[in-house]
Short mmCIF file of C-alpha atoms in Angstrom, two decimals:
data_model
loop_
_atom_site.label_atom_id
_atom_site.label_comp_id
_atom_site.label_asym_id
_atom_site.label_seq_id
_atom_site.Cartn_x
_atom_site.Cartn_y
_atom_site.Cartn_z
CA UNK A 1 11.31 -17.33 18.97
CA UNK A 2 11.08 -15.12 15.98
CA UNK A 3 8.25 -15.93 13.37
CA UNK A 4 10.76 -17.00 10.85
CA UNK A 5 12.38 -19.62 12.99
CA UNK A 6 9.13 -20.71 14.59
CA UNK A 7 7.87 -21.43 10.98
CA UNK A 8 11.06 -23.19 9.84
CA UNK A 9 10.83 -25.26 13.32
CA UNK A 10 7.33 -26.39 12.68
CA UNK A 11 8.18 -27.44 9.05
CA UNK A 12 11.30 -29.24 9.91
CA UNK A 13 9.37 -31.22 12.49
CA UNK A 14 6.67 -31.99 10.05
CA UNK A 15 9.24 -33.32 7.58
CA UNK A 16 11.21 -35.34 10.06
CA UNK A 17 8.26 -37.00 11.87
CA UNK A 18 6.20 -37.58 8.63
CA UNK A 19 8.50 -37.71 5.89
CA UNK A 20 5.76 -36.18 3.70
CA UNK A 21 5.35 -32.58 4.83
CA UNK A 22 6.53 -30.38 2.11
CA UNK A 23 7.85 -26.78 3.00
CA UNK A 24 4.55 -24.64 2.52
CA UNK A 25 6.46 -21.43 1.76
CA UNK A 26 8.19 -23.13 -1.33
CA UNK A 27 5.13 -24.20 -2.88
CA UNK A 28 4.31 -21.95 -5.97
CA UNK A 29 0.86 -22.60 -7.38
CA UNK A 30 0.39 -22.40 -11.07
CA UNK A 31 -1.45 -19.64 -12.77
CA UNK A 32 -3.93 -22.02 -14.08
CA UNK A 33 -6.68 -20.61 -11.70
CA UNK A 34 -6.51 -17.28 -13.47
CA UNK A 35 -9.55 -16.82 -15.72
CA UNK A 36 -9.00 -13.72 -17.88
CA UNK A 37 -8.43 -14.15 -21.51
CA UNK A 38 -4.73 -14.48 -22.67
CA UNK A 39 -5.21 -11.26 -24.64
CA UNK A 40 -5.30 -9.34 -21.28
CA UNK A 41 -2.13 -10.36 -20.01
CA UNK A 42 0.64 -8.17 -21.62
CA UNK A 43 3.88 -9.97 -22.77
CA UNK A 44 6.71 -8.65 -20.78
CA UNK A 45 10.47 -8.81 -21.72
CA UNK A 46 12.83 -11.26 -19.80
CA UNK A 47 14.29 -9.66 -16.76
CA UNK A 48 17.84 -8.58 -17.23
CA UNK A 49 20.02 -10.97 -15.28
CA UNK A 50 21.58 -8.20 -13.33
CA UNK A 51 18.21 -7.45 -11.61
CA UNK A 52 17.48 -9.58 -8.51
CA UNK A 53 15.10 -12.38 -9.02
CA UNK A 54 12.72 -11.31 -6.25
CA UNK A 55 12.25 -7.90 -7.83
CA UNK A 56 8.95 -6.96 -9.57
CA UNK A 57 9.28 -5.02 -12.81
CA UNK A 58 11.98 -5.05 -15.63
CA UNK A 59 12.80 -1.41 -15.75
CA UNK A 60 15.77 0.03 -13.97
CA UNK A 61 14.95 0.06 -10.39
CA UNK A 62 17.42 2.91 -9.43
CA UNK A 63 14.70 5.34 -8.66
CA UNK A 64 11.72 3.38 -7.68
CA UNK A 65 12.83 -0.21 -6.74
CA UNK A 66 11.56 -0.15 -3.15
CA UNK A 67 8.33 1.99 -4.17
CA UNK A 68 7.20 -0.64 -6.81
CA UNK A 69 8.10 -3.62 -4.72
CA UNK A 70 6.00 -2.17 -1.90
CA UNK A 71 3.12 -1.41 -4.27
CA UNK A 72 3.19 -4.89 -5.47
CA UNK A 73 3.03 -6.63 -2.13
CA UNK A 74 0.24 -4.15 -0.96
CA UNK A 75 -1.68 -5.08 -4.14
CA UNK A 76 -1.14 -8.95 -3.77
CA UNK A 77 -2.19 -8.68 0.05
CA UNK A 78 -5.33 -6.76 -0.94
CA UNK A 79 -6.38 -9.65 -3.13
CA UNK A 80 -5.88 -12.24 -0.45
CA UNK A 81 -2.79 -13.62 -2.45
CA UNK A 82 0.53 -14.52 -0.32
CA UNK A 83 3.55 -13.03 -1.95
CA UNK A 84 6.42 -15.13 -2.78
CA UNK A 85 8.89 -15.31 0.25
CA UNK A 86 11.76 -14.21 -1.95
CA UNK A 87 9.83 -10.95 -3.03
CA UNK A 88 9.35 -10.14 0.51
CA UNK A 89 12.83 -10.79 1.42
CA UNK A 90 14.10 -8.75 -1.42
CA UNK A 91 12.12 -5.80 0.17
CA UNK A 92 13.23 -6.40 3.78
CA UNK A 93 16.75 -6.66 2.82
CA UNK A 94 16.74 -3.12 1.27
CA UNK A 95 16.66 -1.69 4.71
CA UNK A 96 19.69 0.27 5.94
CA UNK A 97 21.44 -0.17 9.00
CA UNK A 98 19.63 2.76 10.61
CA UNK A 99 16.20 1.64 9.70
CA UNK A 100 15.58 3.67 6.62
CA UNK A 101 14.81 2.68 3.02
CA UNK A 102 16.52 4.26 -0.07
CA UNK A 103 14.94 4.36 -3.45
CA UNK A 104 17.21 1.39 -4.41
CA UNK A 105 20.26 -0.45 -3.01
CA UNK A 106 22.04 -2.44 -5.88
CA UNK A 107 24.38 -4.07 -3.29
CA UNK A 108 22.82 -4.70 0.04
CA UNK A 109 26.29 -5.95 1.11
CA UNK A 110 27.62 -2.48 1.17
CA UNK A 111 26.38 0.18 3.75
CA UNK A 112 24.05 2.78 2.57
CA UNK A 113 25.92 5.68 1.43
CA UNK A 114 24.07 9.06 2.21
CA UNK A 115 25.50 10.64 -0.73
CA UNK A 116 24.90 8.08 -3.50
CA UNK A 117 21.68 6.35 -1.78
CA UNK A 118 20.21 8.87 0.58
CA UNK A 119 17.43 7.80 3.03
CA UNK A 120 14.08 8.23 1.40
CA UNK A 121 11.11 8.89 3.67
CA UNK A 122 8.43 8.04 1.06
CA UNK A 123 10.10 4.60 0.27
CA UNK A 124 10.54 3.97 3.99
CA UNK A 125 6.84 4.81 4.73
CA UNK A 126 5.35 2.62 1.93
CA UNK A 127 7.85 -0.20 2.78
CA UNK A 128 6.42 -0.36 6.29
CA UNK A 129 2.87 -0.44 5.12
CA UNK A 130 3.89 -3.51 2.77
CA UNK A 131 5.80 -5.46 5.24
CA UNK A 132 3.22 -4.76 8.04
CA UNK A 133 0.56 -5.96 5.57
CA UNK A 134 2.31 -9.24 4.53
CA UNK A 135 3.55 -10.11 8.08
CA UNK A 136 6.59 -11.73 9.37
CA UNK A 137 9.02 -8.88 9.21
CA UNK A 138 8.30 -7.12 12.65
CA UNK A 139 11.93 -6.16 13.43
CA UNK A 140 12.33 -4.64 10.11
CA UNK A 141 9.15 -2.81 10.47
CA UNK A 142 9.89 -1.62 13.91
CA UNK A 143 13.21 -0.29 12.94
CA UNK A 144 11.85 1.53 10.08
CA UNK A 145 9.20 3.30 12.15
CA UNK A 146 11.66 4.24 14.80
CA UNK A 147 13.79 5.92 12.07
CA UNK A 148 10.70 7.81 10.64
CA UNK A 149 9.97 9.03 14.13
CA UNK A 150 13.41 10.08 14.55
CA UNK A 151 13.36 12.31 11.40
CA UNK A 152 10.01 13.95 12.27
CA UNK A 153 9.98 17.65 11.84
CA UNK A 154 9.02 20.07 14.48
CA UNK A 155 5.84 20.89 12.72
CA UNK A 156 4.90 17.25 13.01
CA UNK A 157 5.22 16.41 9.41
CA UNK A 158 7.79 14.92 7.13
CA UNK A 159 9.46 15.79 3.82
CA UNK A 160 10.67 13.43 1.32
CA UNK A 161 14.16 13.35 2.79
CA UNK A 162 15.30 13.50 6.50
CA UNK A 163 14.42 16.87 7.89
CA UNK A 164 13.59 18.36 4.50
CA UNK A 165 10.51 20.77 4.80
CA UNK A 166 7.43 18.85 5.48
CA UNK A 167 5.06 18.26 2.42
CA UNK A 168 1.56 16.70 2.34
CA UNK A 169 2.54 13.58 0.41
CA UNK A 170 5.30 12.51 2.51
CA UNK A 171 3.30 13.26 5.68
CA UNK A 172 0.43 11.27 4.35
CA UNK A 173 2.50 8.32 3.67
CA UNK A 174 4.02 8.11 7.11
CA UNK A 175 0.52 8.54 8.63
CA UNK A 176 -0.38 5.55 6.74
CA UNK A 177 2.77 3.62 8.03
CA UNK A 178 1.84 4.65 11.62
CA UNK A 179 -1.60 3.29 11.00
CA UNK A 180 -0.43 0.10 9.48
CA UNK A 181 1.49 -0.65 12.54
CA UNK A 182 -1.24 0.31 14.91
CA UNK A 183 0.13 3.52 16.31
CA UNK A 184 -2.19 6.51 16.55
CA UNK A 185 -0.71 9.30 14.34
CA UNK A 186 -2.25 11.85 16.64
CA UNK A 187 -0.11 10.68 19.60
CA UNK A 188 3.09 10.76 17.25
CA UNK A 189 3.96 14.24 18.33
CA UNK A 190 7.11 16.02 17.58
CA UNK A 191 9.18 17.96 20.27
CA UNK A 192 6.93 21.06 19.86
CA UNK A 193 3.74 19.05 20.41
CA UNK A 194 2.51 19.11 16.94
CA UNK A 195 1.19 15.97 15.56
CA UNK A 196 1.31 14.65 12.04
CA UNK A 197 -2.29 15.73 11.50
CA UNK A 198 -1.32 19.29 12.52
CA UNK A 199 1.26 19.37 9.86
CA UNK A 200 -1.10 17.69 7.16
CA UNK A 201 -4.19 20.18 7.81
CA UNK A 202 -1.69 23.08 7.47
CA UNK A 203 -1.60 22.18 3.77
CA UNK A 204 -5.21 22.63 3.16
CA UNK A 205 -6.74 25.42 1.31
CA UNK A 206 -9.52 26.96 3.64
CA UNK A 207 -11.43 29.95 3.31
CA UNK A 208 -8.83 32.02 5.07
CA UNK A 209 -5.60 30.40 3.73
CA UNK A 210 -3.00 32.41 1.81
CA UNK A 211 -3.44 31.62 -1.82
CA UNK A 212 -7.29 30.92 -1.74
CA UNK A 213 -7.87 34.42 -3.62
CA UNK A 214 -5.96 32.72 -6.50
CA UNK A 215 -8.08 29.56 -6.36
CA UNK A 216 -11.58 30.61 -6.30
CA UNK A 217 -13.93 27.59 -5.68
CA UNK A 218 -11.05 25.22 -5.08
CA UNK A 219 -11.19 25.40 -1.20
CA UNK A 220 -10.78 22.06 0.24
CA UNK A 221 -7.85 21.17 -1.86
CA UNK A 222 -4.46 20.43 -0.36
CA UNK A 223 -1.27 21.81 -1.59
CA UNK A 224 1.94 20.01 -1.78
CA UNK A 225 3.83 22.65 0.10
CA UNK A 226 3.47 26.39 0.57
CA UNK A 227 5.59 28.61 -1.80
CA UNK A 228 8.20 31.10 -0.41
CA UNK A 229 5.34 33.52 0.30
CA UNK A 230 3.41 30.95 2.48
CA UNK A 231 0.62 30.59 -0.25
CA UNK A 232 -0.87 27.40 -1.00
CA UNK A 233 -1.94 25.95 -4.59
CA UNK A 234 -4.23 23.11 -5.29
CA UNK A 235 -2.55 19.83 -6.07
CA UNK A 236 -4.40 16.78 -7.25
CA UNK A 237 -1.72 14.42 -5.89
CA UNK A 238 -1.51 15.98 -2.70
CA UNK A 239 -5.03 16.00 -2.06
CA UNK A 240 -5.85 12.45 -3.07
CA UNK A 241 -3.00 11.53 -0.68
CA UNK A 242 -4.08 13.99 2.24
CA UNK A 243 -7.66 13.18 1.92
CA UNK A 244 -6.91 9.56 2.64
CA UNK A 245 -4.55 10.24 5.38
CA UNK A 246 -6.71 12.79 7.20
CA UNK A 247 -9.06 9.75 7.70
CA UNK A 248 -5.97 8.15 9.43
CA UNK A 249 -5.90 5.44 6.69
CA UNK A 250 -3.22 3.99 4.38
CA UNK A 251 -3.12 2.15 1.15
CA UNK A 252 -5.32 -0.69 2.24
CA UNK A 253 -8.33 1.00 3.82
CA UNK A 254 -11.57 -0.97 4.65
CA UNK A 255 -13.19 -1.60 1.22
CA UNK A 256 -16.58 -0.48 0.45
CA UNK A 257 -19.38 -3.01 0.81
CA UNK A 258 -20.17 -4.60 -2.39
CA UNK A 259 -23.25 -2.98 -4.22
CA UNK A 260 -26.17 -5.16 -3.70
CA UNK A 261 -29.44 -5.75 -5.60
CA UNK A 262 -31.33 -3.13 -3.61
CA UNK A 263 -28.84 -0.37 -5.00
CA UNK A 264 -27.66 0.46 -1.56
CA UNK A 265 -23.98 1.57 -1.16
CA UNK A 266 -21.28 2.50 1.16
CA UNK A 267 -19.79 0.96 4.22
CA UNK A 268 -22.99 1.15 6.18
CA UNK A 269 -25.39 0.57 3.11
CA UNK A 270 -25.46 4.17 1.80
CA UNK A 271 -23.69 6.36 -0.26
CA UNK A 272 -22.07 9.31 1.63
CA UNK A 273 -22.62 12.52 -0.24
CA UNK A 274 -19.48 14.81 -0.40
CA UNK A 275 -19.81 18.12 1.40
CA UNK A 276 -17.79 21.04 -0.18
CA UNK A 277 -16.24 23.54 2.16
CA UNK A 278 -18.47 26.59 2.12
CA UNK A 279 -17.01 30.16 2.35
CA UNK A 280 -19.11 33.05 3.14
CA UNK A 281 -18.89 36.03 0.72
CA UNK A 282 -17.68 38.17 3.68
CA UNK A 283 -14.56 35.90 3.91
CA UNK A 284 -14.88 33.81 6.93
CA UNK A 285 -12.02 31.73 8.62
CA UNK A 286 -9.53 34.58 7.87
CA UNK A 287 -7.22 33.10 10.38
CA UNK A 288 -6.64 30.13 8.22
CA UNK A 289 -7.03 27.84 11.12
CA UNK A 290 -8.37 24.96 9.34
CA UNK A 291 -11.66 23.30 8.43
CA UNK A 292 -14.37 23.45 11.36
CA UNK A 293 -14.74 19.84 12.58
CA UNK A 294 -11.29 18.42 12.52
CA UNK A 295 -9.47 16.27 10.41
CA UNK A 296 -12.24 14.16 9.19
CA UNK A 297 -14.05 17.17 8.26
CA UNK A 298 -10.90 18.15 6.40
CA UNK A 299 -10.87 14.95 4.61
CA UNK A 300 -14.49 15.29 3.58
CA UNK A 301 -13.70 18.54 2.18
CA UNK A 302 -10.80 17.28 0.37
CA UNK A 303 -12.90 14.64 -1.15
CA UNK A 304 -15.48 17.08 -2.40
CA UNK A 305 -12.72 18.91 -4.28
CA UNK A 306 -11.70 15.51 -5.76
CA UNK A 307 -15.08 14.55 -6.73
CA UNK A 308 -15.87 17.84 -8.24
CA UNK A 309 -12.50 17.91 -10.25
CA UNK A 310 -12.99 14.51 -11.44
CA UNK A 311 -16.45 15.26 -12.56
CA UNK A 312 -15.55 18.23 -14.58
CA UNK A 313 -12.80 16.20 -16.46
CA UNK A 314 -15.26 13.29 -17.05
CA UNK A 315 -13.77 10.95 -14.52
CA UNK A 316 -10.10 11.55 -14.33
CA UNK A 317 -7.51 14.11 -13.48
CA UNK A 318 -5.22 15.74 -16.25
CA UNK A 319 -1.51 16.47 -16.04
CA UNK A 320 1.12 18.02 -18.15
CA UNK A 321 3.98 15.73 -18.75
CA UNK A 322 7.40 16.46 -19.80
CA UNK A 323 7.52 17.04 -23.57
CA UNK A 324 3.81 16.94 -23.95
CA UNK A 325 2.03 19.63 -25.99
CA UNK A 326 -1.10 19.41 -24.05
CA UNK A 327 -2.80 17.97 -20.83
CA UNK A 328 -3.01 14.20 -20.90
CA UNK A 329 -5.13 11.90 -18.53
CA UNK A 330 -3.38 11.31 -15.22
CA UNK A 331 -4.33 7.72 -14.48
CA UNK A 332 -2.14 7.23 -11.42
CA UNK A 333 -3.62 9.99 -9.35
CA UNK A 334 -7.11 9.06 -10.52
CA UNK A 335 -6.54 5.79 -8.95
CA UNK A 336 -5.40 7.27 -5.81
CA UNK A 337 -8.39 9.45 -5.73
CA UNK A 338 -10.67 6.58 -6.16
CA UNK A 339 -9.00 5.05 -3.08
CA UNK A 340 -9.49 8.28 -1.09
CA UNK A 341 -13.15 8.73 -2.05
CA UNK A 342 -13.99 5.11 -1.10
CA UNK A 343 -12.18 5.20 2.06
CA UNK A 344 -14.43 8.18 3.08
CA UNK A 345 -17.56 6.31 2.03
CA UNK A 346 -18.15 8.22 -1.16
CA UNK A 347 -19.03 5.45 -3.51
CA UNK A 348 -20.75 7.29 -6.27
CA UNK A 349 -17.81 9.48 -7.30
CA UNK A 350 -15.39 6.65 -6.57
CA UNK A 351 -17.28 4.31 -8.94
CA UNK A 352 -17.55 7.03 -11.41
CA UNK A 353 -13.85 7.52 -11.64
CA UNK A 354 -13.09 3.63 -11.47
CA UNK A 355 -15.45 3.19 -14.25
CA UNK A 356 -13.45 5.53 -16.46
CA UNK A 357 -10.32 3.81 -15.45
CA UNK A 358 -11.80 0.46 -16.69
CA UNK A 359 -12.83 1.88 -19.91
CA UNK A 360 -9.55 3.62 -20.63
CA UNK A 361 -7.17 1.01 -19.12
CA UNK A 362 -5.40 0.12 -22.40
CA UNK A 363 -4.66 3.74 -23.06
CA UNK A 364 -2.40 3.76 -20.16
CA UNK A 365 0.91 2.12 -21.38
CA UNK A 366 2.08 1.59 -17.77
CA UNK A 367 -0.97 -0.68 -17.09
CA UNK A 368 0.42 -3.32 -18.97
CA UNK A 369 3.85 -4.01 -17.29
CA UNK A 370 4.71 -1.48 -14.70
CA UNK A 371 4.00 -3.13 -11.44
CA UNK A 372 3.44 0.13 -9.42
CA UNK A 373 0.69 1.07 -11.91
CA UNK A 374 -0.96 -2.06 -12.00
CA UNK A 375 -0.97 -2.17 -8.42
CA UNK A 376 -2.44 1.17 -8.04
CA UNK A 377 -5.44 0.15 -10.16
CA UNK A 378 -6.01 -3.16 -8.16
CA UNK A 379 -5.77 -1.22 -4.83
CA UNK A 380 -8.51 1.28 -6.41
CA UNK A 381 -10.75 -1.57 -7.48
CA UNK A 382 -10.41 -3.20 -4.00
CA UNK A 383 -11.14 0.04 -2.08
CA UNK A 384 -14.31 0.84 -4.16
CA UNK A 385 -15.82 -2.66 -3.35
CA UNK A 386 -14.68 -4.41 -6.71
CA UNK A 387 -12.68 -7.45 -7.36
CA UNK A 388 -9.14 -6.39 -6.68
CA UNK A 389 -7.78 -8.93 -9.04
CA UNK A 390 -9.35 -7.51 -12.33
CA UNK A 391 -10.81 -4.22 -13.67
CA UNK A 392 -13.11 -3.95 -16.64
CA UNK A 393 -12.57 -7.68 -17.55
CA UNK A 394 -8.74 -7.34 -17.52
CA UNK A 395 -6.84 -9.78 -15.24
CA UNK A 396 -4.61 -7.44 -13.44
CA UNK A 397 -3.42 -10.11 -10.94
CA UNK A 398 -2.14 -12.08 -13.93
CA UNK A 399 -0.37 -8.69 -15.17
CA UNK A 400 1.16 -8.17 -11.93
CA UNK A 401 2.45 -11.72 -11.63
CA UNK A 402 3.93 -11.51 -14.93
CA UNK A 403 6.31 -8.73 -13.81
CA UNK A 404 7.85 -10.61 -10.94
CA UNK A 405 7.76 -13.72 -8.69
CA UNK A 406 4.41 -15.71 -8.79
CA UNK A 407 2.84 -15.86 -5.24
CA UNK A 408 3.31 -18.57 -2.93
CA UNK A 409 -0.62 -18.61 -2.61
CA UNK A 410 -3.13 -17.42 -4.91
CA UNK A 411 -6.53 -15.71 -3.68
CA UNK A 412 -8.42 -18.93 -4.99
CA UNK A 413 -6.46 -21.07 -2.55
CA UNK A 414 -8.19 -19.42 0.31
CA UNK A 415 -11.51 -21.26 -0.33
CA UNK A 416 -12.62 -23.09 2.67
CA UNK A 417 -9.46 -21.78 4.77
CA UNK A 418 -9.73 -20.69 8.20
CA UNK A 419 -9.68 -17.05 8.93
CA UNK A 420 -7.32 -17.79 11.85
CA UNK A 421 -4.41 -18.57 9.75
CA UNK A 422 -1.65 -16.18 10.23
CA UNK A 423 0.90 -14.71 7.75
CA UNK A 424 4.56 -15.25 8.23
CA UNK A 425 7.51 -14.43 6.05
CA UNK A 426 5.49 -13.88 3.04
CA UNK A 427 3.79 -17.21 3.16
CA UNK A 428 0.91 -18.86 5.22
CA UNK A 429 1.15 -21.72 7.30
CA UNK A 430 -2.11 -23.56 7.01
CA UNK A 431 -3.90 -24.82 9.95
CA UNK A 432 -3.48 -28.48 8.34
CA UNK A 433 0.34 -28.15 8.77
CA UNK A 434 0.12 -27.78 12.64
CA UNK A 435 -2.42 -30.45 12.62
CA UNK A 436 -0.18 -32.68 10.69
CA UNK A 437 2.63 -31.96 12.97
CA UNK A 438 0.35 -32.72 16.10
CA UNK A 439 -0.55 -35.94 14.42
CA UNK A 440 2.86 -37.04 13.79
CA UNK A 441 4.16 -36.24 17.25
CA UNK A 442 1.24 -37.99 18.70
CA UNK A 443 2.02 -40.97 16.44
CA UNK A 444 5.45 -40.83 17.59
CA UNK A 445 4.46 -41.02 21.37
CA UNK A 446 1.96 -43.64 20.63
CA UNK A 447 4.70 -46.05 19.01
CA UNK A 448 6.90 -45.62 22.16
CA UNK A 449 4.20 -46.05 24.53
CA UNK A 450 3.01 -49.07 22.55
CA UNK A 451 6.58 -50.53 22.63
CA UNK A 452 6.80 -50.06 26.32
CA UNK A 453 3.67 -51.79 26.86
CA UNK A 454 4.55 -54.78 24.83
CA UNK A 455 7.81 -55.14 26.82
CA UNK A 456 6.00 -54.92 29.80
CA UNK A 457 3.70 -57.76 28.63
CA UNK A 458 6.54 -60.04 27.81
#
């Protein structure tokens, strides 16, 4: 029996036998448990009627509907909240018949059109991570992973579209998706035998890489793609994504332990210093075969580049946006870098940049009502060992909830609950529901037996 039917059967049995059991999934707690001041929750315009009720965000979803929905579900899961069933359903129903996801399907009743709504590797990979996290959509997840595997390039990587040239970001996202479903990326090899890690590490600037002469001191960084001459150029976005993926992690890595009174840090109680990739003056590694030590050493070299670049900028990345006269702080990639640094155990640089994000949060207009932006901050806070629901006193969870469906269950509702509870269809079935059904069934049998005994006594 599928998880969805099993859950429906349990709830139906409880309702029939007891007459008092309410469907757990439909219960939507109020936001009274939110503790942030009202001023920290940005007012958002009402959602246009043409947008589906289960979607997060009010902006046109044409280019990012699946992406922002996936980010929202991941962020909610990271807090311990259970997303509303309609939010999970919306994402699952975006899947095309071949298993892929597009950026957005306005009409899911129509077949996916490869011309107007082409399959998107990035959207598919992030949707897999989100749906695997919330649970209850195993068929959707399996078909999406099968599609991703079917479009893997011969070099072991992926591009943003099926069979497009591999790039660091797309390959990183798929590695995260494979990890989310329990598959070893190293064993997901292409026909030529190359793995996703082989492709990923080919984008890293090592001491012998083409392009390293034009990027002195930036070894360890990852490029998005090589240029037409095979040269690599450092890319902050790609480095944050690839440094995380080289560890075999996705959007929800194990958080750093909370910093105790003794000042200890890191997953094992200690901060792990970053180790920059050192190149000898004579130019070692001219073959460009990668960082000695494999993918984890490569992740460490990438983290060192991230930490150094962030420190030089005061805790953040910079980027030049269209129409801007000068560089502007890049909040989104800074948040991604925090996740990557934290995943590698590098608490000090992760906290340094997370603190910058907290202090400058209100300067990022998207942090007020953009679900993907808000979610990225929540994921960063979680990864660094902080409270994933807030940052710098701002209630991020409330902000996210104001952009879409209220969660079926808030983190505070988990107090005293059993860790053995399982997620299903975007809403959890509490253990008490099963106990209630069991008691009801037992009571039913008890009544029957009692009646039979009475008849026998007459």
